[in-house]
XYZ file of C-alpha atoms in Angstrom:
594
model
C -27.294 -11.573 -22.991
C -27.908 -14.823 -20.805
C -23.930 -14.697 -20.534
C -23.795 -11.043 -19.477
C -26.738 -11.960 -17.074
C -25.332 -15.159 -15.624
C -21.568 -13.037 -15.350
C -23.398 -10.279 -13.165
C -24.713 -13.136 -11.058
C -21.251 -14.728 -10.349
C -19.859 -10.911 -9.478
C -23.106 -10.563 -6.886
C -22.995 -14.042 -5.385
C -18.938 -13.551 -4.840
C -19.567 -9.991 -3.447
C -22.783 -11.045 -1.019
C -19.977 -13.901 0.150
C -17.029 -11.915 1.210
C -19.639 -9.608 2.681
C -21.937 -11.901 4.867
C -20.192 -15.544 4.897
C -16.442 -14.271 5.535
C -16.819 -12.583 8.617
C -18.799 -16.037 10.198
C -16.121 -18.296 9.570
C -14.389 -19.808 12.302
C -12.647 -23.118 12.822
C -10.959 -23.594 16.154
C -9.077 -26.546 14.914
C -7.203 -24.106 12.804
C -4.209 -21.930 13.669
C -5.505 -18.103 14.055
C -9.070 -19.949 14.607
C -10.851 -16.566 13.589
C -9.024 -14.840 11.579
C -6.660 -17.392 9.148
C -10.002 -18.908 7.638
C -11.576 -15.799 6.797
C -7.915 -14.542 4.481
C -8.441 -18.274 3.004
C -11.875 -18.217 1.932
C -11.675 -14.220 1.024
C -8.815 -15.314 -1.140
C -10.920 -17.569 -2.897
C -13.806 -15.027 -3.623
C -11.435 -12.438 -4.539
C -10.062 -14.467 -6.894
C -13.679 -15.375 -8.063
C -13.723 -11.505 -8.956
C -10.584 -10.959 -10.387
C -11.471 -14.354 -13.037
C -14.577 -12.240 -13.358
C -13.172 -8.517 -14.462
C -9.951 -10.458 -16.365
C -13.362 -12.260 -18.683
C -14.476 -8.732 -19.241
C -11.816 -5.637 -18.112
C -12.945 -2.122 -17.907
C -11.222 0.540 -16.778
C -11.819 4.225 -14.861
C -9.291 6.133 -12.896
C -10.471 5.103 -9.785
C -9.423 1.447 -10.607
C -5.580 3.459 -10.271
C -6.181 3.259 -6.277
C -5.976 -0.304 -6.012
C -3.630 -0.469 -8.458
C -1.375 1.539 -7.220
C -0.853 -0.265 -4.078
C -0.637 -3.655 -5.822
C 2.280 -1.979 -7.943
C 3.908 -0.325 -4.606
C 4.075 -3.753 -2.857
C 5.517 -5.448 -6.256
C 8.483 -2.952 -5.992
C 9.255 -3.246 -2.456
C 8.839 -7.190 -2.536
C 11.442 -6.649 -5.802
C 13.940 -4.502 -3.360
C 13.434 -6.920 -0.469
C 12.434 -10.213 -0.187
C 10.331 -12.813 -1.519
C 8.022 -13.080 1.407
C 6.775 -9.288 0.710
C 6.374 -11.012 -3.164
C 3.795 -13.266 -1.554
C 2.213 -11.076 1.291
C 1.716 -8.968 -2.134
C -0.451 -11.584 -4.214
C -3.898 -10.919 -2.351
C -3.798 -7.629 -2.978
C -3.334 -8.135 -6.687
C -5.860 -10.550 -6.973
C -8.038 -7.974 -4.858
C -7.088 -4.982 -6.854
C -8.901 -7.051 -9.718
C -11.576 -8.076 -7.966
C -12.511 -4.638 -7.012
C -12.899 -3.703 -11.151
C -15.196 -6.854 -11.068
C -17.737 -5.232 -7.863
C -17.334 -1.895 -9.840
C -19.413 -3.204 -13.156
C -22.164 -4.462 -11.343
C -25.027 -3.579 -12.561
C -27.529 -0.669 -10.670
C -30.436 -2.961 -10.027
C -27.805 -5.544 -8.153
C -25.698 -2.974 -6.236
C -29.033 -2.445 -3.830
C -28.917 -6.062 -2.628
C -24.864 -5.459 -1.613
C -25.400 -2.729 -0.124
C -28.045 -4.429 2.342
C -26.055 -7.101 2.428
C -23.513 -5.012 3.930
C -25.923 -3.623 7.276
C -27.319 -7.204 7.837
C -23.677 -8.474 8.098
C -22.964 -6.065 10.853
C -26.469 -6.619 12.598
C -26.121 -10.705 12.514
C -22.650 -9.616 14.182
C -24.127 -7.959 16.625
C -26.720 -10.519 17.286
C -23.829 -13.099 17.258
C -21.636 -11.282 19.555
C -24.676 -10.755 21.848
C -25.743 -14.468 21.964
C -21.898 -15.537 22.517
C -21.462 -12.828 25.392
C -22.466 -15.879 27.446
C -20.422 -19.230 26.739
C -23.252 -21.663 27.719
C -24.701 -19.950 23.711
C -21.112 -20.556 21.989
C -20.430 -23.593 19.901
C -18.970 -26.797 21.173
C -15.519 -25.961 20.159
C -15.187 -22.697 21.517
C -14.779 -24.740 24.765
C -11.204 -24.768 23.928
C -10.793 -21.274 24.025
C -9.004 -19.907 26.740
C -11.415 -18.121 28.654
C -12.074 -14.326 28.762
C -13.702 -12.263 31.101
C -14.901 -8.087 30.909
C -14.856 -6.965 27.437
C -13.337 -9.858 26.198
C -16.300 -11.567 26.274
C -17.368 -9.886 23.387
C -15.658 -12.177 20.616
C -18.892 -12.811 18.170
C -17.286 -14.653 15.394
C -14.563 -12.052 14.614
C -12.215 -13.361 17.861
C -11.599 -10.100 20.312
C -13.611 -7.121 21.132
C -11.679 -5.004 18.988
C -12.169 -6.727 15.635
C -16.000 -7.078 16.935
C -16.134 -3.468 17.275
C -14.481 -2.267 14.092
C -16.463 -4.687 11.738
C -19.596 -2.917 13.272
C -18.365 0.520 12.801
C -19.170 1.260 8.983
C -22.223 -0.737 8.602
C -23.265 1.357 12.084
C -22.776 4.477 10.404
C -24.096 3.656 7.122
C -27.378 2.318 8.892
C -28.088 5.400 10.223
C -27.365 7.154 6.867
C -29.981 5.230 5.406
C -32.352 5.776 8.497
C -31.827 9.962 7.838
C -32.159 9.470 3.905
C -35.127 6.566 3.399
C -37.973 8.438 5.138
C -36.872 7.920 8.514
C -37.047 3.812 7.824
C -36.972 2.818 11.600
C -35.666 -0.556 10.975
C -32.162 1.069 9.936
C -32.332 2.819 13.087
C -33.188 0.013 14.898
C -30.097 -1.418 13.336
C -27.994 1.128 14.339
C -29.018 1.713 17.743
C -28.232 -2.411 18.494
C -24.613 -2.338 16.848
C -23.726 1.040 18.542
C -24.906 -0.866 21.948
C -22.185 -3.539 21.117
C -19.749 -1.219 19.984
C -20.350 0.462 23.477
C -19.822 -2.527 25.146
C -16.846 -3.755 23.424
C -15.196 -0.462 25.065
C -13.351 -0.034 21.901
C -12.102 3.506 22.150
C -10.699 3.621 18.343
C -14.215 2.259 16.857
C -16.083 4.800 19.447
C -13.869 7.239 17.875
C -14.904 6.377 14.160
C -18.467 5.972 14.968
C -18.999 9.392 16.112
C -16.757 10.562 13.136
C -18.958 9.074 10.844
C -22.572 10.449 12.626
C -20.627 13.931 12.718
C -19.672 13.763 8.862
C -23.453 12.854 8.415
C -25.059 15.650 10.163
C -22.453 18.167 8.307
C -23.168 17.060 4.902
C -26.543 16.583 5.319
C -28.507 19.255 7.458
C -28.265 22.916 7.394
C -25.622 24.929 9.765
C -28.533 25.695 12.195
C -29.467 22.326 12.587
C -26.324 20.925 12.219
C -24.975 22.759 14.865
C -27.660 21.151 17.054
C -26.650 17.586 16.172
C -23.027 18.149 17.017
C -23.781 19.561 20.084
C -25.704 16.367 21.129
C -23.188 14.087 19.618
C -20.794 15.708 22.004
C -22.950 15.608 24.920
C -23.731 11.704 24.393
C -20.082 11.067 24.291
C -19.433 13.086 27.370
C -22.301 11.050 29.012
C -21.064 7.798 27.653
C -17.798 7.906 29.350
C -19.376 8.989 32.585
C -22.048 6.287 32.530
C -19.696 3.956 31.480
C -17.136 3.190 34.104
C -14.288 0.917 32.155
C -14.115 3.559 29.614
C -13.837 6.398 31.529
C -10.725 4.191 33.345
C -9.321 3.581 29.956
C -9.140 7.439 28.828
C -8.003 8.296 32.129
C -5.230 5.601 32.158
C -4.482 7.352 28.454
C -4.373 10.482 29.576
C -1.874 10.056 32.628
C 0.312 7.511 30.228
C 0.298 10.969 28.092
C 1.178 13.567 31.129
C 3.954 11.482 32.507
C 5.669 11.722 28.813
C 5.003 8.009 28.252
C 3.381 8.149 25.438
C 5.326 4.427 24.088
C 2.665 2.705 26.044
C -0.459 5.116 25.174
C -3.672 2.840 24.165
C -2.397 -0.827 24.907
C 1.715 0.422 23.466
C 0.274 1.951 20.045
C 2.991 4.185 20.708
C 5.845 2.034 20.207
C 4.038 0.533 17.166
C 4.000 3.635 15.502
C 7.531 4.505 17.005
C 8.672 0.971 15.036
C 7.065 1.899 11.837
C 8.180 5.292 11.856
C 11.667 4.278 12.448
C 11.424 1.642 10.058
C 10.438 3.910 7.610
C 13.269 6.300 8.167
C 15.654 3.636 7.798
C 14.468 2.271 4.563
C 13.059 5.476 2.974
C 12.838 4.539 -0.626
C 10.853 1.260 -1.090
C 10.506 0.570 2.568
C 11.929 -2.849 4.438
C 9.155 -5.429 1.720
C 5.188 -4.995 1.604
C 3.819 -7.489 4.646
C 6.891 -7.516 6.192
C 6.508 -5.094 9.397
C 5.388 -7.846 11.712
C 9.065 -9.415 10.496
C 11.095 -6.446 11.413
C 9.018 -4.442 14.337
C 11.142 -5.748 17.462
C 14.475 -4.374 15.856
C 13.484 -0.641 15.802
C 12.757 -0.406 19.231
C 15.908 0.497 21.456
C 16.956 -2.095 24.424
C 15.141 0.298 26.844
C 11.723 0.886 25.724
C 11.756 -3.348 24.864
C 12.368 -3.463 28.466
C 9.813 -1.216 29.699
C 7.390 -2.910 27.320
C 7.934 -6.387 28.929
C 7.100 -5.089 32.426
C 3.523 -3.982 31.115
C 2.962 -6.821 28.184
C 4.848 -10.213 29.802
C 5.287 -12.457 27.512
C 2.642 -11.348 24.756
C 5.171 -10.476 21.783
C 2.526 -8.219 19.742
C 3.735 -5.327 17.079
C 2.226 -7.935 14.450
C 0.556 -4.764 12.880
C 1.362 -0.915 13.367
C -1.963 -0.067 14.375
C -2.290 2.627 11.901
C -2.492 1.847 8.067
C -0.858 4.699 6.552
C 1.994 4.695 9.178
C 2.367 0.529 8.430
C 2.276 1.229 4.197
C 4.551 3.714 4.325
C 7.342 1.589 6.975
C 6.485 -1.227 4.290
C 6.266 0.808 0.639
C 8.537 3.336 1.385
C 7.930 7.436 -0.310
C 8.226 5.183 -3.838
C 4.688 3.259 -2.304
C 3.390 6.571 -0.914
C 3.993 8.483 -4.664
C 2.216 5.477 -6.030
C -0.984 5.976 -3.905
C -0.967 9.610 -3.997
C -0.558 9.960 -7.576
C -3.799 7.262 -8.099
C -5.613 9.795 -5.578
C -4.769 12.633 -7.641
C -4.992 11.472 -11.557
C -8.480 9.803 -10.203
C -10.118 13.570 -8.768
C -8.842 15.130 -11.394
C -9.812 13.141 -14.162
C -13.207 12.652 -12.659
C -13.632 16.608 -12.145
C -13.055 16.933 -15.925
C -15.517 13.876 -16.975
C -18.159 15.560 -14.489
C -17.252 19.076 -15.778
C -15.972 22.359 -14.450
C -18.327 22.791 -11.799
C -17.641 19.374 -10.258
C -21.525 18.707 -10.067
C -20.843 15.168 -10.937
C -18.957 15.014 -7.479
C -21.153 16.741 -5.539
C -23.909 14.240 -6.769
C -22.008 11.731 -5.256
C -21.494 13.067 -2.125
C -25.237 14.598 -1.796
C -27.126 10.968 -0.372
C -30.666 13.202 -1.722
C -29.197 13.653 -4.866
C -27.152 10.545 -5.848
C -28.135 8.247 -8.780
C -25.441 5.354 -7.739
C -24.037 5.856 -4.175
C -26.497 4.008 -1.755
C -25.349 5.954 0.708
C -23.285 9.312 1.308
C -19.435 9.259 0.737
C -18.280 11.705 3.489
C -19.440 9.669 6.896
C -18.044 6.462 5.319
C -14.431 7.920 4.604
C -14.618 9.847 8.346
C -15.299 6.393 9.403
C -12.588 4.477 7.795
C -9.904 7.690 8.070
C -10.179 7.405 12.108
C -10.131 3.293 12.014
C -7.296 3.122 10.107
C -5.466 5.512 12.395
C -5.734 3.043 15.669
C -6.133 -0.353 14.053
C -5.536 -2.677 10.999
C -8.692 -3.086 9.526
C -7.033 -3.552 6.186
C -5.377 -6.445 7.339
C -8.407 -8.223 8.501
C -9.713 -10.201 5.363
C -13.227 -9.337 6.390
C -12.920 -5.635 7.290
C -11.194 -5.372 4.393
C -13.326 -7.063 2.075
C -16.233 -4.860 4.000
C -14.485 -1.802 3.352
C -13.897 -2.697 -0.731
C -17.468 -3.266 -1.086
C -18.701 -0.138 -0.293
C -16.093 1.454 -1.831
C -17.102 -0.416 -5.257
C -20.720 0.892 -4.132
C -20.123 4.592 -3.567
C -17.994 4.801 -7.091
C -20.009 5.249 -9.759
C -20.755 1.696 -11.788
C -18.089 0.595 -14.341
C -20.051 -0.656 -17.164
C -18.777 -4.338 -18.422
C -17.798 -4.314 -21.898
C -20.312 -6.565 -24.295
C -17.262 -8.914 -25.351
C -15.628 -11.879 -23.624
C -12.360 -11.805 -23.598
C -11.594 -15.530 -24.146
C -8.401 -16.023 -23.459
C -8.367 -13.993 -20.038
C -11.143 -15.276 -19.382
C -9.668 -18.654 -19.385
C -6.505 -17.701 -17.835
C -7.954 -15.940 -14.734
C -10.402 -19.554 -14.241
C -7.052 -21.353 -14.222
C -5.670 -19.058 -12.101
C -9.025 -18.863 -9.502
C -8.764 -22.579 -9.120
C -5.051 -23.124 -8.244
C -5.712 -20.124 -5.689
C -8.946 -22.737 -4.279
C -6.624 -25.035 -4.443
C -4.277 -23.875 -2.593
C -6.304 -22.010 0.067
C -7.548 -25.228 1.004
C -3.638 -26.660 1.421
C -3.294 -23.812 3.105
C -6.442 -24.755 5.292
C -4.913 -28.323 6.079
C -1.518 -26.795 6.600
C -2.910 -24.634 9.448
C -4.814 -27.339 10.778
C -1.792 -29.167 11.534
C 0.018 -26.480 12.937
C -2.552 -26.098 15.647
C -2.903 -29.729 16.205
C 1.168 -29.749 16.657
C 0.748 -26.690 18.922
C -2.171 -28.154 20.938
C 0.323 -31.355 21.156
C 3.585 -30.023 22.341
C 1.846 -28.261 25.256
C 0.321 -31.603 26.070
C 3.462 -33.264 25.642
C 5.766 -30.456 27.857
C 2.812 -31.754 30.984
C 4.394 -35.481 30.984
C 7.412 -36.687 31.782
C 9.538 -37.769 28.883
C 9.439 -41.128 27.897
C 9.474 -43.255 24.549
C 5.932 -42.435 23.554
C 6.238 -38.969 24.306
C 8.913 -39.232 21.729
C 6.680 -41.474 19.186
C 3.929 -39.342 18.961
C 5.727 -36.206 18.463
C 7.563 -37.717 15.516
C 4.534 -39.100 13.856
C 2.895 -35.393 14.266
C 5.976 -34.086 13.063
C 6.128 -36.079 9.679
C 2.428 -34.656 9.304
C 3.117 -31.074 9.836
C 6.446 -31.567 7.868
C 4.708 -32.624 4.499
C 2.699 -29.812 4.773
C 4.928 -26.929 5.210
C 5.368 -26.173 1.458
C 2.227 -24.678 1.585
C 3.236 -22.029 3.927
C 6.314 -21.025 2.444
C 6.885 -17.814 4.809
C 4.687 -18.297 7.813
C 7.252 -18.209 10.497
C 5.094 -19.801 13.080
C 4.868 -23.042 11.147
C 8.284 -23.399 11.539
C 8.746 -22.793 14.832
C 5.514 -25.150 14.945
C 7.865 -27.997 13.096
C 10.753 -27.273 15.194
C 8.726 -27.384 18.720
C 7.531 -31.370 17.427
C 10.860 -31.829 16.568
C 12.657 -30.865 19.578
C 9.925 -33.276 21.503
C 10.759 -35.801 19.242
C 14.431 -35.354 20.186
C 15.164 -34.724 17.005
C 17.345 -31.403 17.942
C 18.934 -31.421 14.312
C 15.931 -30.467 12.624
C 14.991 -28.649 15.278
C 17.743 -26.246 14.808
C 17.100 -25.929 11.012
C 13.649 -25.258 11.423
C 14.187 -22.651 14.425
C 16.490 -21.290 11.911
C 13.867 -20.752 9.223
C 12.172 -19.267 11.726
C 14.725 -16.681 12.525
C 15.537 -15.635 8.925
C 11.293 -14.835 8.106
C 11.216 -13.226 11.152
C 13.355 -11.248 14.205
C 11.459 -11.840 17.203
C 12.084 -12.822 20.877
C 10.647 -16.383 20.549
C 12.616 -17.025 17.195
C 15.483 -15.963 18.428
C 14.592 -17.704 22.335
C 13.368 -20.989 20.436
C 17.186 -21.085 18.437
C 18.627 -20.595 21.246
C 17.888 -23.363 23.248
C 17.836 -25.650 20.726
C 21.740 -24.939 20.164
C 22.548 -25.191 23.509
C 21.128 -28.984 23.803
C 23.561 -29.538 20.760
C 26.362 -28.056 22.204
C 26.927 -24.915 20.204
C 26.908 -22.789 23.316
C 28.158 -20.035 22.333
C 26.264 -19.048 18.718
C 22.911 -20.476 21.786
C 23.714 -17.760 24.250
C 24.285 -15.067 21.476
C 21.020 -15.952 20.636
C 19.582 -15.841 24.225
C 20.813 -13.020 24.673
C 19.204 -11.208 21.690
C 15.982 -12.886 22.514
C 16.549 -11.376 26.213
C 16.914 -7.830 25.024
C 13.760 -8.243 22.436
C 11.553 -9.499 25.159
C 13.101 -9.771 28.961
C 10.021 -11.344 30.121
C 11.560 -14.884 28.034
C 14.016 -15.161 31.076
C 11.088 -16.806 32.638
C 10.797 -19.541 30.371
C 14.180 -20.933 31.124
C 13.659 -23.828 33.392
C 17.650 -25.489 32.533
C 19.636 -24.139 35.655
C 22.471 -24.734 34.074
C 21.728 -22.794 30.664
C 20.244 -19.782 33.476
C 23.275 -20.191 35.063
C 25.940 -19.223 32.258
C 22.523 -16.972 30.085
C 22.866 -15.186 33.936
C 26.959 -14.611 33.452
C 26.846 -13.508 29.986
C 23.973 -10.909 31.224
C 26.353 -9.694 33.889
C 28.939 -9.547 32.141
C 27.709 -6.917 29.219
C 25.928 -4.780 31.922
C 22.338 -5.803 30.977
C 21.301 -6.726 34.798
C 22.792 -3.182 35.667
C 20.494 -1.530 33.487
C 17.624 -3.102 33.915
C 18.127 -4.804 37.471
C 14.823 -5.721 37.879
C 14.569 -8.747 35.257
C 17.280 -9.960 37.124
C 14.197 -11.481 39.197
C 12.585 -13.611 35.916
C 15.575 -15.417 35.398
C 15.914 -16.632 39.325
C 12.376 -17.645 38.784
């Protein structure tokens, strides 16, 4: 019994950390300051939770969900490449860990689910405090600084990540508020993270929030009165974007992008994300182009003239990292074989439930009814609005601590999985084994990304001096650092254009080439193939360099302004010329003379 107990406490203790410690990590002397240390530590507390469930498995259909999209990226990592093999091993790991949250016990599941509204309200009270920069930490110093809505960072990094942390435990607060005898506190709650989300001028997380308060008044009032509340939702959001004079502007800038038929650039170029994934999905159907791999591949899918068009409005900001809508992103990655996966889970799950709950499907209803549920804390349907709109503009599943939000309560509104009463030894042992080399190698990984940054932060210190011997010196002596620790990051492309930037300032242009060429082959984008480019050209492989410039130049034209070599602009300009690029788009012409 004292086992049992002590097991239930590990489960809670993991669960209360990925939901109130992983979204207020930060270390600026880390590459991706915000959002690389929360995937490191979330790893860690997954894995925590899948040691946990391995000790002592159960099993319901529901548990086929996550399992079905750990399977889905295990084939399409098999029919690609091994980077989707390791983009895939979180998701494992948190496929487990989700059985583990399911058996916890009812009289623990209260304390996560509070756990899950004070993490949004500290959020809020964080992104409030750091609104002004004389509040922020030392080290934020070395920011770059923002201004409008980009002040709004808290500890998640950007307005938009601010804003779509605070949706769910927004609507969830004021589920509670309608359900617990009008507890004002919730709404108190409530009312302070919909004021951030307001002034974060998120349009996707405005979006969600009122689809969750709508699903709440439907499945919770009668029509008359329900009627009421949608009518004043609808009202408030009318009034919102009048009061509000920066959203307004960005749903008018929307809607014109929309009547002049460019709908590529509609809300900040979600249109040629989705335009990339789509295609990507339509030319690898089956098990899609490798599960994490869209980032990898996004640039290729987009034809020479809409990558044009995108550089006049974006610059030099490369983007498409995500698709900006989940299902659109799973199935470009997973292919229909990922897709049959996830659907079929959906589908064997209802149905077997329906039969366990009977005929009638009273079991479900329970669920879904927040004044008749036994186990759901709150009600299912304003939750799932939520997280259905979310996922259609952003990547909150790709955020490790929207993500591990989002698992939580789903763990929560499932009914409990109760743990079997015998250890399982021998797991039990293996998944501790394996929970320890993932700690251990999160914090590599750590150390590894601490050195990238410092090698980034270097070379742009470096490219202000003239070079000289000890220019040369210290970039070597950073890149032996970084070097030794790029085992550890096996397939992070920026590491190795990290490597290669040291080495180049090292002069060094040997290994800068081979690590510019790692670079390429994890990733097609316009500053692998830019950085590859140059490189050859110092060593005098001109003309495999200005194939490469050339690429780069039809990725991203904006990268004709980082070519400060005349004579490399010179002969870049003549190849240009002389396969009609300047003709059609005479206007980057301009960069290059720059």
């Amino acid at each position: 019994m004292k086992g049992q107990k002590l097991w239930q406490r590990v489960v809670l203790a993991a669960g209360l950390g990925l939901v109130l410690v992983v979204p207020l990590v930060v270390d600026i002397a880390t590459a991706g300051s915000f959002r690389t240390p929360k995937s490191l530590l979330a790893n860690v507390l997954w894995a925590v939770l899948a040691a946990a469930f391995l000790a002592r498995p159960s099993w319901d259909p529901w548990l086929l969900l996550p399992a079905a999209v750990a399977v889905a990226a295990l084939v399409s990592a098999l029919a690609s490449t091994p980077a989707a093999a390791w983009a895939a091993l979180p998701w494992i790991v948190g496929a487990l860990g989700f059985g583990a949250l399911r058996q916890l016990a009812p009289d623990l599941r209260r304390p996560l689910a509070r756990a899950v509204l004070w993490a949004g309200f500290l959020q809020a009270l964080v992104a409030i405090a750091f609104f002004d920069p004389r509040w922020r930490p030392e080290s934020f110093r070395l920011l770059e600084p923002g201004e409008g809505r980009y002040l709004w960072l808290g500890t998640m990094g950007n307005p938009a990540d601010v804003a779509s942390f605070l949706v769910l435990p927004t609507v969830l607060a004021f589920a509670w508020f309608w359900t617990h005898k009008r507890h004002f506190l919730w709404l108190f709650v409530a009312l302070l993270q919909t004021t951030v989300i307001v002034a974060t001028q998120t349009l996707s997380a405005l979006a969600a929030l009122l689809a969750g308060l709508a699903a709440l008044a439907f499945t919770t009032l009668s029509p008359a009165r329900r009627l009421r509340v949608l009518g004043a939702l609808a009202i408030a959001a009318v009034v919102l974007v009048a009061a509000v004079s920066p959203i307004r502007q960005r749903l008018v800038s929307s809607w014109q992008e929309v009547k002049s038929g460019q709908w590529l650039w509609l809300a900040s170029a979600r249109g040629a994300a989705w335009s990339s994934a789509l295609r990507m999905f339509l030319a690898h159907p089956i098990a899609g182009v490798g599960f994490g791999q869209f980032e990898a591949h996004s640039f290729r899918y987009l034809t020479a003239e809409e990558l044009a068009q995108r550089s006049r409005f974006l610059g030099l900001e490369t983007g498409f990292g995500e698709a900006h809508n989940e299902l659109l992103q799973y199935l470009a990655e997973t292919g229909l074989l990922g897709l049959a996966l996830l659907l079929a889970g959906v589908v064997f799950a209802l149905r077997a439930t329906r039969r366990a709950a009977g005929a009638n499907g009273k079991g479900l209803k329970a669920s879904a009814n927040p004044r008749g549920a036994t186990t759901a804390p709150w009600p299912a349907a304003p939750a799932l609005a939520s997280m259905v709109v979310l996922a259609s503009f952003q990547f909150p599943l790709h955020l490790a601590a929207i993500a591990a939000q989002w698992a939580v309560v789903a763990a929560l509104l499932l009914p409990p999985l109760p743990p079997p009463q015998s250890w399982r030894k021998a797991r039990a042992a293996a998944g501790l084994a394996c929970a320890l080399l993932i700690a251990w190698g999160s914090f590599q990984q750590w150390r590894a990304y601490r050195a990238v940054q410092s090698a980034d932060v270097l070379v742009n210190l470096l490219r202000q001096r003239p070079r000289d011997a000890q220019r040369q010196t210290l970039a070597f002596a950073a890149y032996q650092g970084l070097s030794s620790k790029l085992r550890f990051l096996p397939f992070d492309y920026r590491s190795e254009t990290s490597a290669g930037n040291l080495a180049q300032e090292a002069g060094d242009w040997g290994k800068a080439v081979e690590h510019f060429r790692r670079a390429l082959a994890l990733a097609e984008r316009p500053e692998t193939r830019f950085n590859l480019g140059v490189a050859l050209f110092a060593v005098g492989q001109e003309g495999e360099a200005l194939a490469h410039l050339e690429r780069a130049v039809e990725l991203n034209p904006a990268v004709l302004k980082a070519i400060t070599d005349t004579t490399l602009a010179r002969k870049l300009s003549a190849v240009l010329e002389a396969h009609g690029y300047f003709a059609r788009f005479p206007w980057t012409r301009e960069w290059l003379s720059k």
